[in-house]
CSV table of C-alpha atoms in Angstrom, one decimal:
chain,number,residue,atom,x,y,z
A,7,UNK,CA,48.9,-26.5,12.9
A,8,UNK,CA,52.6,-26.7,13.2
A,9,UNK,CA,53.1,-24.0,16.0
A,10,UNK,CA,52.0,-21.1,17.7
A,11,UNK,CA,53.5,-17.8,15.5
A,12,UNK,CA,51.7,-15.5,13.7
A,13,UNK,CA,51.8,-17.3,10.3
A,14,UNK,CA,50.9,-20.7,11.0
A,15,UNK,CA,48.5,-19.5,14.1
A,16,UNK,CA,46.6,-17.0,12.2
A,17,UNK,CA,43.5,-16.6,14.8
A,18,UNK,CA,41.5,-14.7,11.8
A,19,UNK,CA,41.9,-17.8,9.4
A,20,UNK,CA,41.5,-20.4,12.1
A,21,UNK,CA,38.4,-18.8,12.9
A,22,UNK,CA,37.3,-18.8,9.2
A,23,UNK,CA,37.9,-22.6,8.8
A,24,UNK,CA,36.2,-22.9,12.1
A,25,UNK,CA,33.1,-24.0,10.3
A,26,UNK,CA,34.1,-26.2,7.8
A,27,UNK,CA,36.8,-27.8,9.3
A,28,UNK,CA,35.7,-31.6,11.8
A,29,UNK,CA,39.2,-31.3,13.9
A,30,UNK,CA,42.4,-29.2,14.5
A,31,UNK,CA,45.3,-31.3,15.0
A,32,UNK,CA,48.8,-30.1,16.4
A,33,UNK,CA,51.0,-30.6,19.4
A,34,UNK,CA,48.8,-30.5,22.6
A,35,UNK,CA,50.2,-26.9,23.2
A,36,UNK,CA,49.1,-25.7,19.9
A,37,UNK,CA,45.5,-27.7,20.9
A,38,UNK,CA,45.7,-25.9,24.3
A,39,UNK,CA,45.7,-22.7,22.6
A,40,UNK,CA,43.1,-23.6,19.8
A,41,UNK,CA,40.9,-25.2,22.2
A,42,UNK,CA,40.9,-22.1,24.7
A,43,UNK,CA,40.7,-19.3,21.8
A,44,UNK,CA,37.8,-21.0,20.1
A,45,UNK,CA,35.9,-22.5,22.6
A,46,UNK,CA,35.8,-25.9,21.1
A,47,UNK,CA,37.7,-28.9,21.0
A,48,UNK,CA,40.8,-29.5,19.3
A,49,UNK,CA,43.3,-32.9,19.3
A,50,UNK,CA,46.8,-32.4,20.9
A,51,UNK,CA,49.8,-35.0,19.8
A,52,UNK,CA,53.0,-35.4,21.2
A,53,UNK,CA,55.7,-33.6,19.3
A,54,UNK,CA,57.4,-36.1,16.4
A,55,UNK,CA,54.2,-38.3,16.6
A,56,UNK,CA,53.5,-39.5,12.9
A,57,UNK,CA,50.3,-39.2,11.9
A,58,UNK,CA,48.9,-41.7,8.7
């Protein structure tokens, strides 16, 4: 997840992938929001981290 609008924070697809899917990444904002919607745990990184 990039950010927090309506087409790349879709709550109704989230929740679909909430069962196949081990982690959420995205900035710790995004996490925060994921992580309080959900009820479950999602990783927050700094913005312009680079992730391998």
């Amino acid at each position: 997840m990039t950010h927090s609008d309506n087409d790349h924070f879709s709550l109704d697809t989230l929740k679909k992938l909430l069962p196949v899917t081990e982690s959420f990444h995205g900035p710790k904002y995004v996490a925060e929001l994921y992580s309080k919607e959900f009820h479950t745990d999602a990783i927050g990184h700094d913005i312009h981290t680079h992730l391998i």
